[in-house]
mmCIF file of C-alpha atoms in Angstrom:
data_model
loop_
_atom_site.group_PDB
_atom_site.id
_atom_site.type_symbol
_atom_site.label_atom_id
_atom_site.label_comp_id
_atom_site.label_asym_id
_atom_site.label_seq_id
_atom_site.Cartn_x
_atom_site.Cartn_y
_atom_site.Cartn_z
ATOM 1 C CA MET A 9 -37.596 -23.501 -46.901
ATOM 2 C CA LYS A 10 -38.568 -20.183 -45.331
ATOM 3 C CA SER A 11 -39.873 -17.527 -47.701
ATOM 4 C CA CYS A 12 -39.772 -13.749 -47.358
ATOM 5 C CA LEU A 13 -41.788 -10.958 -48.940
ATOM 6 C CA ILE A 14 -40.056 -7.585 -49.266
ATOM 7 C CA VAL A 15 -42.372 -4.658 -50.034
ATOM 8 C CA THR A 16 -40.330 -1.742 -51.345
ATOM 9 C CA GLY A 17 -41.225 1.877 -52.016
ATOM 10 C CA GLY A 18 -41.671 1.817 -55.797
ATOM 11 C CA LYS A 19 -44.992 2.060 -57.578
ATOM 12 C CA LEU A 20 -47.123 -0.989 -56.873
ATOM 13 C CA ASP A 21 -50.336 -2.129 -58.504
ATOM 14 C CA LEU A 22 -52.346 -2.888 -55.374
ATOM 15 C CA ALA A 23 -54.977 -4.933 -57.225
ATOM 16 C CA PHE A 24 -52.249 -7.182 -58.627
ATOM 17 C CA ALA A 25 -50.546 -7.402 -55.225
ATOM 18 C CA ARG A 26 -53.780 -8.447 -53.504
ATOM 19 C CA SER A 27 -54.411 -11.119 -56.124
ATOM 20 C CA PHE A 28 -50.856 -12.436 -55.815
ATOM 21 C CA LEU A 29 -50.841 -12.458 -52.014
ATOM 22 C CA ALA A 30 -54.172 -14.296 -51.873
ATOM 23 C CA LYS A 31 -52.403 -17.305 -53.399
ATOM 24 C CA GLU A 32 -49.079 -17.069 -51.545
ATOM 25 C CA HIS A 33 -47.764 -17.610 -48.027
ATOM 26 C CA PHE A 34 -44.655 -15.929 -46.622
ATOM 27 C CA ASP A 35 -42.941 -16.769 -43.358
ATOM 28 C CA LYS A 36 -41.472 -13.286 -43.011
ATOM 29 C CA ILE A 37 -42.524 -9.868 -44.303
ATOM 30 C CA ILE A 38 -40.183 -6.891 -44.542
ATOM 31 C CA ALA A 39 -41.437 -3.402 -45.425
ATOM 32 C CA VAL A 40 -38.935 -0.949 -46.852
ATOM 33 C CA ASP A 41 -39.410 2.763 -46.150
ATOM 34 C CA GLY A 42 -42.158 3.986 -48.520
ATOM 35 C CA GLY A 43 -43.234 0.376 -48.960
ATOM 36 C CA LEU A 44 -44.781 0.715 -45.519
ATOM 37 C CA GLU A 45 -47.665 2.634 -47.103
ATOM 38 C CA ALA A 46 -48.278 -0.208 -49.567
ATOM 39 C CA ALA A 47 -48.089 -2.720 -46.708
ATOM 40 C CA GLU A 48 -50.780 -0.787 -44.853
ATOM 41 C CA ALA A 49 -52.988 -0.623 -47.962
ATOM 42 C CA LEU A 50 -52.597 -4.399 -48.384
ATOM 43 C CA GLY A 51 -53.373 -5.134 -44.729
ATOM 44 C CA LEU A 52 -49.902 -6.558 -44.079
ATOM 45 C CA THR A 53 -48.159 -6.465 -40.706
ATOM 46 C CA PRO A 54 -44.406 -6.644 -41.324
ATOM 47 C CA ASP A 55 -42.037 -8.571 -39.106
ATOM 48 C CA TYR A 56 -39.324 -6.022 -39.913
ATOM 49 C CA ILE A 57 -39.456 -2.407 -41.083
ATOM 50 C CA VAL A 58 -36.222 -1.183 -42.664
ATOM 51 C CA GLY A 59 -35.091 2.176 -44.011
ATOM 52 C CA ASP A 60 -34.233 5.790 -43.362
ATOM 53 C CA PHE A 61 -37.952 6.675 -43.524
ATOM 54 C CA ASP A 62 -37.537 9.680 -45.798
ATOM 55 C CA THR A 63 -40.264 8.602 -48.249
ATOM 56 C CA VAL A 64 -43.049 7.460 -45.923
ATOM 57 C CA SER A 65 -45.516 9.715 -44.133
ATOM 58 C CA SER A 66 -45.050 10.211 -40.407
ATOM 59 C CA GLN A 67 -48.711 9.291 -39.862
ATOM 60 C CA VAL A 68 -48.184 5.835 -41.344
ATOM 61 C CA VAL A 69 -45.030 5.359 -39.273
ATOM 62 C CA GLU A 70 -46.896 6.297 -36.096
ATOM 63 C CA ARG A 71 -49.720 3.851 -36.837
ATOM 64 C CA PHE A 72 -47.264 0.989 -37.250
ATOM 65 C CA LYS A 73 -45.372 1.995 -34.127
ATOM 66 C CA ARG A 74 -48.511 1.170 -32.141
ATOM 67 C CA LEU A 75 -48.336 -2.449 -33.284
ATOM 68 C CA PRO A 76 -46.388 -4.974 -31.183
ATOM 69 C CA PHE A 77 -43.672 -7.417 -32.212
ATOM 70 C CA ILE A 78 -42.339 -5.414 -35.173
ATOM 71 C CA VAL A 79 -38.556 -4.992 -35.378
ATOM 72 C CA TRP A 80 -37.580 -1.503 -36.566
ATOM 73 C CA GLU A 81 -34.240 -1.001 -38.304
ATOM 74 C CA LYS A 82 -33.683 2.693 -38.860
ATOM 75 C CA HIS A 83 -30.677 3.786 -40.914
ATOM 76 C CA LYS A 84 -29.153 7.158 -41.701
ATOM 77 C CA PRO A 85 -29.973 8.564 -45.164
ATOM 78 C CA GLU A 86 -26.224 8.879 -45.851
ATOM 79 C CA LYS A 87 -25.254 5.245 -46.396
ATOM 80 C CA ASN A 88 -23.685 3.048 -49.054
ATOM 81 C CA GLU A 89 -26.537 0.517 -49.238
ATOM 82 C CA THR A 90 -30.026 1.206 -50.542
ATOM 83 C CA ASP A 91 -32.929 0.515 -48.208
ATOM 84 C CA THR A 92 -33.926 -2.446 -50.389
ATOM 85 C CA GLU A 93 -30.392 -3.823 -50.189
ATOM 86 C CA LEU A 94 -30.528 -3.599 -46.390
ATOM 87 C CA ALA A 95 -33.874 -5.419 -46.393
ATOM 88 C CA ARG A 96 -32.397 -8.115 -48.621
ATOM 89 C CA SER A 97 -29.506 -8.565 -46.217
ATOM 90 C CA ARG A 98 -31.975 -8.929 -43.361
ATOM 91 C CA ALA A 99 -33.905 -11.595 -45.313
ATOM 92 C CA LEU A 100 -30.681 -13.498 -45.949
ATOM 93 C CA SER A 101 -29.728 -13.313 -42.271
ATOM 94 C CA LEU A 102 -33.087 -14.911 -41.405
ATOM 95 C CA GLY A 103 -32.218 -17.966 -43.494
ATOM 96 C CA CYS A 104 -34.906 -17.395 -46.099
ATOM 97 C CA GLY A 105 -34.524 -19.591 -49.161
ATOM 98 C CA ARG A 106 -37.021 -17.677 -51.293
ATOM 99 C CA ILE A 107 -37.387 -13.902 -51.523
ATOM 100 C CA VAL A 108 -39.993 -11.991 -53.537
ATOM 101 C CA PHE A 109 -39.701 -8.223 -54.013
ATOM 102 C CA LEU A 110 -42.906 -6.252 -54.673
ATOM 103 C CA GLY A 111 -42.808 -2.564 -55.589
ATOM 104 C CA ALA A 112 -39.233 -2.909 -56.816
ATOM 105 C CA THR A 113 -39.779 -2.189 -60.525
ATOM 106 C CA GLY A 114 -41.977 0.916 -60.657
ATOM 107 C CA GLY A 115 -40.800 4.492 -60.244
ATOM 108 C CA ARG A 116 -37.221 5.672 -60.557
ATOM 109 C CA PHE A 117 -35.106 3.731 -63.034
ATOM 110 C CA ASP A 118 -31.925 4.009 -60.949
ATOM 111 C CA HIS A 119 -33.738 2.419 -58.015
ATOM 112 C CA MET A 120 -35.035 -0.374 -60.237
ATOM 113 C CA LEU A 121 -31.511 -1.113 -61.482
ATOM 114 C CA GLY A 122 -30.261 -1.065 -57.899
ATOM 115 C CA ASN A 123 -32.969 -3.567 -56.972
ATOM 116 C CA LEU A 124 -31.902 -5.805 -59.847
ATOM 117 C CA HIS A 125 -28.331 -5.750 -58.558
ATOM 118 C CA ALA A 126 -29.607 -6.581 -55.068
ATOM 119 C CA LEU A 127 -30.548 -10.001 -56.463
ATOM 120 C CA TYR A 128 -26.897 -10.903 -57.041
ATOM 121 C CA ALA A 129 -26.090 -11.698 -53.411
ATOM 122 C CA CYS A 130 -29.154 -13.956 -53.323
ATOM 123 C CA MET A 131 -27.997 -15.829 -56.412
ATOM 124 C CA GLU A 132 -24.504 -16.250 -54.953
ATOM 125 C CA GLN A 133 -26.016 -18.030 -51.941
ATOM 126 C CA GLY A 134 -28.328 -20.212 -54.013
ATOM 127 C CA ILE A 135 -31.420 -18.275 -52.891
ATOM 128 C CA GLU A 136 -34.435 -18.070 -55.198
ATOM 129 C CA ALA A 137 -35.164 -14.343 -55.532
ATOM 130 C CA CYS A 138 -37.125 -12.226 -57.988
ATOM 131 C CA LEU A 139 -38.563 -8.779 -58.651
ATOM 132 C CA LEU A 140 -42.247 -9.156 -59.392
ATOM 133 C CA ASP A 141 -44.982 -6.992 -60.866
ATOM 134 C CA ARG A 142 -48.134 -7.571 -62.867
ATOM 135 C CA GLN A 143 -46.206 -7.857 -66.118
ATOM 136 C CA ASN A 144 -42.773 -9.176 -65.193
ATOM 137 C CA LYS A 145 -40.856 -11.704 -63.144
ATOM 138 C CA ILE A 146 -37.165 -10.765 -63.124
ATOM 139 C CA TYR A 147 -34.331 -12.856 -61.701
ATOM 140 C CA LEU A 148 -30.675 -13.810 -62.224
ATOM 141 C CA LEU A 149 -29.290 -17.152 -63.361
ATOM 142 C CA ASP A 150 -25.750 -18.493 -63.044
ATOM 143 C CA GLU A 151 -26.711 -21.941 -64.306
ATOM 144 C CA GLY A 152 -29.197 -23.576 -66.660
ATOM 145 C CA LYS A 153 -32.904 -23.889 -66.015
ATOM 146 C CA ALA A 154 -35.909 -25.837 -67.277
ATOM 147 C CA PHE A 155 -39.010 -23.823 -68.103
ATOM 148 C CA TYR A 156 -42.544 -25.221 -67.952
ATOM 149 C CA ARG A 157 -45.376 -23.480 -69.765
ATOM 150 C CA LYS A 158 -47.869 -23.910 -66.914
ATOM 151 C CA TYR A 159 -45.529 -22.190 -64.436
ATOM 152 C CA MET A 160 -44.433 -19.286 -66.641
ATOM 153 C CA TRP A 161 -45.282 -15.762 -65.475
ATOM 154 C CA GLY A 162 -46.309 -14.863 -69.022
ATOM 155 C CA LYS A 163 -45.998 -15.830 -72.666
ATOM 156 C CA TYR A 164 -42.539 -14.382 -73.210
ATOM 157 C CA VAL A 165 -39.091 -15.007 -71.766
ATOM 158 C CA SER A 166 -35.985 -12.933 -72.432
ATOM 159 C CA PHE A 167 -32.338 -13.453 -71.535
ATOM 160 C CA LEU A 168 -29.874 -10.578 -71.179
ATOM 161 C CA PRO A 169 -26.237 -10.650 -70.081
ATOM 162 C CA TYR A 170 -25.693 -9.482 -66.500
ATOM 163 C CA THR A 171 -21.968 -10.132 -66.770
ATOM 164 C CA GLU A 172 -20.122 -8.599 -69.717
ATOM 165 C CA LYS A 173 -20.336 -11.892 -71.619
ATOM 166 C CA VAL A 174 -22.346 -15.077 -71.289
ATOM 167 C CA ARG A 175 -20.839 -17.998 -73.182
ATOM 168 C CA GLY A 176 -22.278 -21.100 -74.754
ATOM 169 C CA ILE A 177 -26.008 -20.416 -74.542
ATOM 170 C CA THR A 178 -28.154 -23.260 -75.825
ATOM 171 C CA LEU A 179 -31.954 -22.996 -75.977
ATOM 172 C CA THR A 180 -33.987 -26.124 -76.706
ATOM 173 C CA GLY A 181 -37.757 -26.365 -76.849
ATOM 174 C CA PHE A 182 -38.064 -22.638 -77.577
ATOM 175 C CA LYS A 183 -39.645 -20.951 -80.595
ATOM 176 C CA TYR A 184 -36.233 -19.449 -81.396
ATOM 177 C CA PRO A 185 -33.606 -22.086 -80.499
ATOM 178 C CA LEU A 186 -29.907 -21.421 -80.082
ATOM 179 C CA THR A 187 -26.876 -23.676 -80.002
ATOM 180 C CA ASP A 188 -23.678 -22.712 -78.184
ATOM 181 C CA ARG A 189 -23.976 -18.962 -78.788
ATOM 182 C CA ASP A 190 -22.132 -16.266 -76.872
ATOM 183 C CA ILE A 191 -23.848 -12.988 -76.047
ATOM 184 C CA GLU A 192 -22.263 -9.725 -74.971
ATOM 185 C CA ARG A 193 -23.632 -6.587 -73.368
ATOM 186 C CA GLY A 194 -24.673 -4.019 -75.973
ATOM 187 C CA ARG A 195 -24.411 -6.333 -78.998
ATOM 188 C CA GLU A 196 -27.187 -8.255 -80.785
ATOM 189 C CA VAL A 197 -29.540 -7.368 -77.970
ATOM 190 C CA GLY A 198 -32.531 -8.826 -79.800
ATOM 191 C CA LEU A 199 -31.016 -12.296 -80.054
ATOM 192 C CA CYS A 200 -32.527 -13.482 -76.772
ATOM 193 C CA ILE A 201 -35.433 -11.037 -76.390
ATOM 194 C CA SER A 202 -39.107 -12.100 -76.463
ATOM 195 C CA ASN A 203 -38.609 -15.816 -76.947
ATOM 196 C CA GLU A 204 -41.451 -18.261 -76.344
ATOM 197 C CA LEU A 205 -41.792 -21.887 -75.379
ATOM 198 C CA ALA A 206 -42.498 -24.084 -78.398
ATOM 199 C CA ALA A 207 -43.556 -27.002 -76.183
ATOM 200 C CA ASP A 208 -44.729 -27.541 -72.628
ATOM 201 C CA ARG A 209 -41.097 -27.756 -71.508
ATOM 202 C CA ALA A 210 -38.016 -25.916 -72.696
ATOM 203 C CA GLU A 211 -34.463 -25.799 -71.441
ATOM 204 C CA LEU A 212 -31.731 -23.191 -71.141
ATOM 205 C CA SER A 213 -28.090 -24.078 -70.624
ATOM 206 C CA PHE A 214 -24.903 -22.009 -70.758
ATOM 207 C CA LYS A 215 -21.251 -22.453 -69.924
ATOM 208 C CA GLU A 216 -20.153 -19.224 -68.270
ATOM 209 C CA GLY A 217 -21.533 -15.937 -66.986
ATOM 210 C CA VAL A 218 -24.706 -14.630 -65.383
ATOM 211 C CA LEU A 219 -27.995 -13.988 -67.166
ATOM 212 C CA ILE A 220 -30.883 -11.669 -66.409
ATOM 213 C CA CYS A 221 -34.062 -13.619 -67.044
ATOM 214 C CA VAL A 222 -37.357 -11.790 -67.612
ATOM 215 C CA GLU A 223 -40.603 -13.728 -67.849
ATOM 216 C CA SER A 224 -43.262 -11.327 -69.072
ATOM 217 C CA THR A 225 -46.727 -10.865 -70.472
ATOM 218 C CA ASP A 226 -48.122 -8.071 -72.654
#
């Protein structure tokens, strides 16, 4: 399964990114507009550079233009897709089965929400995709999942409805279990926030809908 790293233009903790990348391998790297500056700081050479290049310095662009074998995809600023969405589409076209977004959660809130929605097309195609930062691992689920303590991003896990309703949620092996509960956007928000594993393995199941899953640490 090919994996892809997408470095976007949001705020990125470079120390965290270096630590994460030291333990990971990616077959393809895509830098998105301002994410090109983070890629340079991290010593990454992207396979693709995507964006309208309105948030990256011209000096950084010129330095990368001197490097061979990089595919540039320049888009007009007036477009329906965000730069991150275009990068995601490129990753999907390359047949990547795993996509990690760095720099997708810091900065403007509207961009972060847009990046969250960019995960939906990945989920539809059965692609493992997440937004990642030092504190959070964020992804979408349209089916149940087993959680293992040793693989968790942090101590806590939260479930929020991406669709208007998610029906029949059952949580077993969690500190706060549930049995066949429905959740709805904007109601009883705390019901599935900040749960924890009560054992080394826990399981989530549900009957209908799409969940936002956030694994996090304080």
